[in-house]
Coordinates of N, CA and C in Angstrom, one line a residue:
M4 N -9.6 9.9 -9.2 CA -9.9 8.7 -8.2 C -9.9 7.6 -9.2
G5 N -9.1 6.4 -8.9 CA -9.1 5.3 -9.7 C -10.4 4.4 -9.6
P6 N -10.5 3.6 -10.6 CA -11.7 2.9 -10.6 C -11.9 1.8 -9.5
I7 N -10.7 1.5 -9.1 CA -10.7 0.4 -7.9 C -11.4 0.8 -6.8
R8 N -11.5 2.1 -6.4 CA -12.1 2.6 -5.2 C -13.6 2.2 -5.0
A9 N -14.2 1.8 -6.1 CA -15.6 1.4 -6.2 C -15.7 -0.1 -5.8
I10 N -14.6 -0.8 -5.7 CA -14.8 -2.2 -5.6 C -14.6 -2.5 -4.0
S11 N -15.5 -3.4 -3.6 CA -15.5 -3.7 -2.1 C -14.5 -4.7 -1.8
R12 N -14.2 -4.8 -0.3 CA -13.2 -5.5 0.2 C -13.3 -7.1 -0.2
G13 N -14.6 -7.5 -0.4 CA -15.0 -8.9 -0.6 C -15.0 -9.3 -1.9
N14 N -14.5 -8.4 -2.9 CA -14.6 -8.7 -4.3 C -13.5 -9.7 -4.7
R15 N -13.9 -11.0 -5.0 CA -12.9 -12.0 -5.4 C -12.1 -11.7 -6.6
A16 N -12.7 -11.1 -7.6 CA -12.2 -10.8 -8.9 C -10.9 -9.8 -8.7
I17 N -11.1 -8.8 -7.9 CA -9.9 -7.9 -7.6 C -8.8 -8.6 -7.0
R18 N -9.1 -9.5 -6.0 CA -8.1 -10.3 -5.3 C -7.2 -11.2 -6.4
L19 N -8.1 -11.8 -7.2 CA -7.4 -12.7 -8.3 C -6.5 -11.8 -9.1
A20 N -7.2 -10.7 -9.6 CA -6.3 -9.8 -10.5 C -5.1 -9.4 -9.9
T21 N -5.1 -9.0 -8.6 CA -3.9 -8.5 -7.9 C -2.9 -9.7 -7.7
H22 N -3.3 -10.8 -7.5 CA -2.4 -11.9 -7.4 C -1.7 -12.3 -8.7
V23 N -2.5 -12.1 -9.8 CA -2.0 -12.4 -11.1 C -1.0 -11.3 -11.5
L24 N -1.3 -10.0 -11.0 CA -0.3 -8.9 -11.3 C 1.0 -9.2 -10.6
I25 N 0.9 -9.6 -9.2 CA 2.1 -9.8 -8.6 C 3.0 -11.0 -9.3
F26 N 2.3 -12.1 -9.6 CA 3.0 -13.2 -10.2 C 3.7 -12.8 -11.6
A27 N 2.9 -12.0 -12.4 CA 3.4 -11.5 -13.6 C 4.7 -10.6 -13.5
C28 N 4.6 -9.8 -12.5 CA 5.7 -8.9 -12.2 C 7.0 -9.7 -11.8
L29 N 6.8 -10.6 -10.9 CA 7.9 -11.6 -10.6 C 8.4 -12.3 -11.7
L30 N 7.5 -12.9 -12.5 CA 7.9 -13.7 -13.6 C 8.6 -12.9 -14.8
L31 N 8.2 -11.7 -14.9 CA 8.8 -10.8 -16.0 C 10.1 -10.0 -15.5
G32 N 10.4 -10.2 -14.2 CA 11.7 -9.6 -13.7 C 11.6 -8.3 -13.2
F33 N 10.4 -7.9 -12.8 CA 10.3 -6.5 -12.2 C 10.6 -6.5 -10.7
H34 N 10.9 -7.6 -10.2 CA 11.2 -7.6 -8.7 C 12.5 -6.9 -8.5
P35 N 12.6 -6.1 -7.3 CA 13.8 -5.4 -7.2 C 15.1 -6.3 -7.2
S36 N 15.1 -7.4 -6.6 CA 16.2 -8.2 -6.6 C 16.7 -8.7 -7.9
V37 N 15.9 -8.6 -9.0 CA 16.3 -9.0 -10.3 C 16.9 -7.7 -11.0
Q38 N 16.4 -6.5 -10.7 CA 16.9 -5.3 -11.2 C 17.8 -4.6 -10.2
A39 N 18.6 -5.2 -9.5 CA 19.4 -4.7 -8.4 C 20.3 -3.6 -8.9
G40 N 20.7 -3.6 -10.2 CA 21.6 -2.7 -10.8 C 21.0 -1.3 -11.0
R41 N 19.6 -1.2 -11.0 CA 19.0 0.0 -11.3 C 18.8 0.9 -10.1
S42 N 19.3 2.1 -10.3 CA 19.0 2.9 -9.1 C 17.6 3.5 -9.0
W43 N 17.3 4.1 -7.9 CA 15.9 4.8 -7.7 C 15.8 5.8 -8.8
D44 N 16.7 6.7 -9.1 CA 16.6 7.8 -10.0 C 16.3 7.2 -11.5
E45 N 17.1 6.1 -11.7 CA 17.0 5.5 -13.0 C 15.7 4.9 -13.2
A46 N 15.0 4.2 -12.2 CA 13.7 3.7 -12.2 C 12.6 4.8 -12.4
V47 N 12.8 5.8 -11.7 CA 11.9 6.9 -11.9 C 11.9 7.6 -13.3
D48 N 13.2 7.7 -13.7 CA 13.4 8.2 -15.1 C 12.7 7.3 -16.1
A49 N 12.9 6.0 -15.9 CA 12.3 5.0 -16.9 C 10.6 5.2 -16.8
L50 N 10.2 5.3 -15.6 CA 8.7 5.4 -15.6 C 8.2 6.6 -16.2
E51 N 8.9 7.7 -16.0 CA 8.5 9.1 -16.6 C 8.7 9.1 -18.2
A52 N 9.7 8.2 -18.7 CA 9.9 8.3 -20.1 C 8.9 7.4 -20.8
L53 N 8.0 6.7 -20.2 CA 7.2 5.7 -20.9 C 6.2 6.6 -21.8
E54 N 6.1 6.2 -23.1 CA 5.2 6.8 -24.0 C 3.8 6.5 -23.6
P55 N 2.8 7.6 -23.8 CA 1.5 7.4 -23.5 C 1.0 6.6 -24.7
P56 N -0.2 5.8 -24.5 CA -0.7 5.1 -25.6 C -1.4 6.0 -26.6
S57 N -1.5 5.6 -27.9 CA -2.2 6.5 -28.8 C -3.7 6.6 -28.4
E58 N -4.4 7.5 -29.1 CA -5.8 7.9 -28.7 C -6.7 6.6 -29.0
D59 N -6.4 5.8 -29.9 CA -7.2 4.7 -30.3 C -7.0 3.4 -29.3
E60 N -6.1 3.6 -28.4 CA -5.8 2.4 -27.6 C -6.3 2.7 -26.2
E61 N -6.9 1.5 -25.5 CA -7.4 1.7 -24.3 C -6.3 1.1 -23.3
F62 N -6.1 1.7 -22.1 CA -5.3 1.1 -21.2 C -5.6 1.5 -19.8
I63 N -4.9 0.8 -18.9 CA -5.1 1.0 -17.5 C -3.6 1.1 -17.0
R64 N -3.4 2.1 -16.2 CA -2.0 2.3 -15.6 C -2.1 1.7 -14.2
I65 N -1.2 0.7 -14.0 CA -1.0 0.1 -12.7 C 0.3 0.3 -12.2
R66 N 0.3 0.7 -11.0 CA 1.7 1.0 -10.4 C 1.6 0.2 -9.0
A67 N 2.9 -0.3 -8.6 CA 2.9 -1.1 -7.4 C 4.2 -0.6 -6.7
T68 N 4.1 -0.7 -5.5 CA 5.4 -0.4 -4.6 C 5.5 -1.4 -3.6
G69 N 6.7 -1.4 -2.9 CA 6.9 -2.4 -1.9 C 6.4 -2.1 -0.6
D70 N 7.1 -2.4 0.4 CA 6.7 -2.2 1.9 C 6.5 -0.8 2.3
L71 N 5.3 -0.8 2.8 CA 4.8 0.6 3.5 C 4.7 0.2 5.0
M72 N 5.6 0.8 5.8 CA 5.6 0.7 7.2 C 6.1 1.9 7.9
A73 N 5.8 2.0 9.2 CA 6.2 3.2 10.0 C 7.1 2.7 11.0
H74 N 8.4 3.1 10.9 CA 9.5 2.9 11.9 C 9.2 4.0 13.0
D75 N 9.9 3.8 14.1 CA 9.7 4.7 15.3 C 10.0 6.2 14.7
T76 N 11.0 6.4 13.9 CA 11.4 7.6 13.5 C 10.2 8.3 12.6
Q77 N 9.6 7.5 11.7 CA 8.5 8.0 10.9 C 7.3 8.3 11.8
N78 N 7.2 7.5 12.8 CA 5.9 7.8 13.7 C 6.3 9.2 14.4
T79 N 7.5 9.3 14.8 CA 7.8 10.6 15.5 C 7.7 11.8 14.5
A80 N 8.1 11.6 13.3 CA 8.1 12.8 12.3 C 6.7 13.1 12.0
A81 N 5.7 12.0 11.9 CA 4.3 12.4 11.6 C 3.4 12.8 12.8
N82 N 4.0 12.7 14.0 CA 3.3 13.1 15.2 C 3.0 14.7 15.2
R83 N 1.8 15.0 15.2 CA 1.4 16.4 15.3 C 0.8 16.7 16.6
G84 N 1.1 16.0 17.7 CA 0.6 16.3 19.1 C -0.9 16.0 19.1
A85 N -1.6 17.0 19.6 CA -3.0 17.0 19.9 C -3.8 16.8 18.5
K86 N -3.1 17.1 17.4 CA -3.9 17.0 16.0 C -3.7 15.5 15.5
G87 N -2.9 14.7 16.2 CA -2.8 13.3 15.8 C -1.5 13.1 14.9
Y88 N -1.7 12.2 14.0 CA -0.5 11.9 13.1 C -0.9 12.3 11.7
N89 N 0.1 12.8 10.9 CA -0.1 13.2 9.4 C 1.0 12.4 8.6
F90 N 0.7 11.3 8.1 CA 1.6 10.5 7.3 C 1.6 10.9 5.8
Y91 N 0.6 11.6 5.4 CA 0.4 12.0 4.0 C 1.5 12.9 3.5
E92 N 2.0 13.7 4.3 CA 3.2 14.6 3.9 C 4.3 13.9 3.5
G93 N 4.6 12.6 4.0 CA 5.7 11.8 3.7 C 5.7 11.4 2.3
F94 N 4.7 11.6 1.6 CA 4.7 11.1 0.1 C 4.7 12.2 -0.9
N95 N 5.0 13.5 -0.4 CA 5.2 14.6 -1.2 C 6.1 14.4 -2.4
S96 N 7.3 13.8 -2.2 CA 8.2 13.7 -3.3 C 7.9 12.8 -4.4
V97 N 7.0 11.8 -4.0 CA 6.6 10.8 -5.1 C 5.2 10.9 -5.3
R98 N 4.4 11.8 -4.9 CA 3.0 11.9 -5.2 C 2.6 11.9 -6.6
H99 N 3.4 12.7 -7.4 CA 3.1 12.6 -8.9 C 3.2 11.3 -9.6
L100 N 3.9 10.3 -9.0 CA 4.0 8.9 -9.5 C 2.8 8.2 -9.0
L101 N 2.1 8.5 -7.8 CA 1.0 7.8 -7.3 C -0.2 8.3 -8.0
E102 N -0.5 9.5 -8.1 CA -1.7 10.1 -8.6 C -2.1 9.8 -9.8
D103 N -1.2 9.5 -10.8 CA -1.7 9.2 -12.2 C -2.0 7.8 -12.5
A104 N -1.8 7.0 -11.5 CA -2.2 5.5 -11.7 C -3.7 5.3 -11.6
D105 N -4.1 4.3 -12.4 CA -5.5 3.9 -12.3 C -5.7 3.0 -11.2
L106 N -4.6 2.2 -10.9 CA -4.6 1.3 -9.8 C -3.2 1.4 -9.1
M107 N -3.2 1.7 -7.8 CA -1.9 1.9 -7.1 C -1.9 0.8 -6.0
Y108 N -1.0 -0.1 -6.0 CA -0.9 -1.3 -5.2 C 0.3 -1.2 -4.3
A109 N 0.1 -1.6 -3.1 CA 1.4 -1.7 -2.2 C 1.3 -2.7 -1.1
N110 N 2.3 -3.1 -0.5 CA 2.4 -4.1 0.6 C 2.3 -3.2 1.9
L111 N 1.3 -3.4 2.7 CA 1.2 -2.9 4.1 C 2.0 -3.7 5.0
E112 N 3.1 -3.2 5.4 CA 4.0 -4.1 6.3 C 3.9 -3.6 7.8
T113 N 2.6 -3.5 8.2 CA 2.4 -3.0 9.7 C 0.9 -3.4 9.8
V114 N 0.6 -3.3 11.1 CA -0.8 -3.4 11.5 C -1.3 -2.0 12.1
L115 N -2.7 -2.0 12.1 CA -3.1 -0.7 12.6 C -3.7 -1.0 14.0
G116 N -3.0 -0.3 15.0 CA -3.2 -0.6 16.4 C -4.4 0.0 17.0
G117 N -4.8 1.2 16.5 CA -5.9 2.0 17.2 C -5.4 2.8 18.4
P118 N -6.3 3.4 19.1 CA -5.8 4.3 20.2 C -5.4 3.6 21.4
T119 N -5.6 2.3 21.5 CA -5.2 1.5 22.8 C -3.8 0.9 22.8
R120 N -3.2 0.8 21.7 CA -1.9 0.2 21.6 C -0.7 1.2 21.3
P121 N 0.4 1.1 22.0 CA 1.5 2.1 21.6 C 2.0 1.8 20.1
Y122 N 2.3 2.8 19.5 CA 2.8 2.7 18.1 C 4.3 2.4 18.1
K123 N 4.5 1.3 17.5 CA 6.0 0.9 17.4 C 6.5 0.5 16.1
G124 N 7.8 0.6 15.8 CA 8.5 0.2 14.7 C 9.0 -1.2 14.9
F125 N 10.1 -1.4 14.3 CA 10.8 -2.8 14.3 C 11.0 -3.3 15.7
P126 N 10.8 -4.5 16.1 CA 10.5 -5.6 15.2 C 9.0 -5.9 15.1
F127 N 8.2 -5.3 16.0 CA 6.7 -5.7 16.0 C 6.0 -4.3 15.6
F128 N 5.6 -4.2 14.3 CA 5.0 -2.9 14.0 C 3.5 -2.8 14.4
T129 N 3.3 -1.5 14.9 CA 1.9 -1.1 15.2 C 1.9 0.4 14.7
S130 N 0.9 0.8 13.9 CA 0.7 2.1 13.4 C -0.6 2.7 13.7
P131 N -0.7 4.0 13.8 CA -2.0 4.6 14.0 C -2.9 4.4 12.8
D132 N -4.2 4.5 13.0 CA -5.1 4.4 11.9 C -4.8 5.5 10.8
S133 N -4.4 6.7 11.2 CA -4.1 7.7 10.2 C -3.0 7.3 9.3
Y134 N -2.3 6.2 9.5 CA -1.3 5.9 8.6 C -2.1 5.4 7.4
A135 N -3.1 4.5 7.6 CA -3.9 4.1 6.4 C -4.7 5.2 5.7
E136 N -5.1 6.2 6.5 CA -5.8 7.4 6.0 C -4.8 8.2 5.0
G137 N -3.5 8.2 5.6 CA -2.5 9.0 4.7 C -2.2 8.3 3.3
L138 N -2.3 6.8 3.4 CA -2.1 6.1 2.3 C -3.3 6.3 1.3
K139 N -4.4 6.2 1.8 CA -5.6 6.5 0.9 C -5.5 7.9 0.2
R140 N -5.3 8.9 1.1 CA -5.1 10.3 0.5 C -4.1 10.4 -0.4
A141 N -2.9 9.6 -0.3 CA -1.8 9.7 -1.3 C -2.0 8.9 -2.4
S142 N -3.3 8.3 -2.6 CA -3.7 7.6 -3.9 C -3.4 6.1 -3.9
F143 N -3.1 5.5 -2.8 CA -3.0 4.0 -2.8 C -4.4 3.4 -2.8
D144 N -4.7 2.4 -3.6 CA -5.9 1.8 -3.9 C -6.1 0.5 -3.1
V145 N -5.1 -0.4 -3.3 CA -5.2 -1.8 -2.8 C -4.0 -2.1 -1.9
L146 N -4.2 -2.6 -0.8 CA -3.1 -3.0 0.0 C -2.9 -4.4 0.4
Q147 N -1.7 -4.9 0.0 CA -1.6 -6.4 0.4 C -1.3 -6.4 1.9
T148 N -1.9 -7.3 2.6 CA -1.7 -7.4 4.0 C -1.1 -8.7 4.4
I149 N -0.6 -9.6 3.6 CA 0.0 -10.7 3.9 C 1.5 -10.5 3.8
N150 N 2.3 -10.6 4.9 CA 3.7 -10.6 5.0 C 4.2 -10.9 6.3
N151 N 5.5 -10.9 6.5 CA 6.1 -11.2 7.8 C 5.7 -10.3 9.0
H152 N 5.0 -9.3 8.8 CA 4.4 -8.5 10.0 C 3.0 -8.5 10.1
S153 N 2.3 -9.3 9.4 CA 0.8 -9.4 9.3 C 0.3 -9.7 10.8
N154 N 1.0 -10.5 11.5 CA 0.6 -11.1 12.8 C 1.4 -10.4 14.0
D155 N 2.0 -9.2 13.7 CA 2.9 -8.5 14.7 C 2.0 -8.3 16.0
Q156 N 0.8 -8.0 15.9 CA -0.1 -7.7 17.1 C -1.2 -8.9 17.1
R157 N -0.8 -10.1 16.7 CA -1.6 -11.3 16.8 C -3.0 -11.1 15.9
E158 N -3.9 -12.0 16.2 CA -5.1 -12.0 15.4 C -5.9 -10.6 15.6
A159 N -5.9 -10.2 16.8 CA -6.7 -8.9 17.1 C -6.2 -7.7 16.2
G160 N -4.8 -7.7 16.0 CA -4.2 -6.6 15.1 C -4.5 -6.8 13.8
L161 N -4.4 -8.1 13.2 CA -4.7 -8.4 11.8 C -6.2 -8.0 11.6
L162 N -7.1 -8.5 12.4 CA -8.6 -8.2 12.2 C -8.8 -6.8 12.2
R163 N -8.2 -6.1 13.2 CA -8.6 -4.7 13.3 C -8.0 -4.0 12.0
T164 N -6.9 -4.3 11.5 CA -6.4 -3.7 10.4 C -7.3 -3.9 9.1
L165 N -7.8 -5.1 9.0 CA -8.9 -5.4 8.0 C -10.0 -4.5 8.1
D166 N -10.5 -4.3 9.3 CA -11.7 -3.5 9.6 C -11.4 -2.0 9.2
V167 N -10.3 -1.5 9.6 CA -10.0 -0.1 9.3 C -9.9 0.1 7.8
L168 N -9.2 -0.8 7.2 CA -9.1 -0.6 5.7 C -10.5 -0.7 5.1
A169 N -11.3 -1.7 5.4 CA -12.7 -1.8 5.0 C -13.4 -0.4 5.2
D170 N -13.4 0.2 6.4 CA -14.0 1.4 6.7 C -13.6 2.5 5.7
L171 N -12.4 2.4 5.3 CA -11.7 3.5 4.4 C -12.1 3.1 3.0
D172 N -12.7 2.0 2.7 CA -13.0 1.5 1.3 C -11.7 1.3 0.6
M173 N -10.7 0.6 1.3 CA -9.5 0.3 0.7 C -9.4 -1.3 0.6
P174 N -9.5 -1.9 -0.5 CA -9.4 -3.3 -0.5 C -8.1 -3.9 0.0
A175 N -8.1 -5.0 0.9 CA -7.0 -5.6 1.3 C -7.0 -7.0 0.7
V176 N -5.8 -7.4 0.3 CA -5.7 -8.8 -0.3 C -4.5 -9.5 0.5
G177 N -4.7 -10.8 0.7 CA -3.7 -11.7 1.4 C -4.1 -12.3 2.6
T178 N -4.8 -11.4 3.6 CA -5.3 -11.9 4.9 C -6.9 -11.8 4.8
F179 N -7.4 -12.6 5.7 CA -8.9 -12.5 5.6 C -9.3 -12.8 7.0
A180 N -10.5 -12.2 7.2 CA -11.2 -12.2 8.5 C -11.7 -13.6 9.0
S181 N -12.0 -14.4 7.9 CA -12.5 -15.7 8.2 C -12.0 -16.7 7.1
A182 N -12.2 -18.1 7.4 CA -11.9 -19.0 6.4 C -12.8 -18.8 5.1
E183 N -14.0 -18.4 5.4 CA -15.0 -18.2 4.2 C -14.5 -17.2 3.3
E184 N -13.8 -16.2 3.8 CA -13.5 -15.1 2.9 C -12.3 -15.6 1.9

């Protein structure tokens, strides 16, 4: 369990650190558009080839990924009928990359609609709450919620998403429930 799990949604320090991390990654050229020539396999190989620090060094391993969203095909694949949805299994092939991070950061490119809204993919995403539960179980720690799909279900969807993430003790950065936050 990463140390970030103990930090509440309202902690401004983690929000600031997350924004600094994003800026640094963009500035240093880690954005996919800058490294377009690198294949997925090459990127994974590069991550796995990193040398661990020496015993006298202290470090924190931060990993970040891009858009997490559930298209209609993913919703269908995760549907277990009366048992609900299981999105956790979709991370089986990359779980080893997620679990060894002290901080796992991702962009949540959907809203959590709850039981009263139909689950939809593009162009207006709405996912079941179990999507966020699967992300937490797969070792994601902090979710960025500001993006072009933040408002797919208007204010109610955005606020509900923040509430669900808070209930799961998953800090959300980028969107807020009020101007004071």
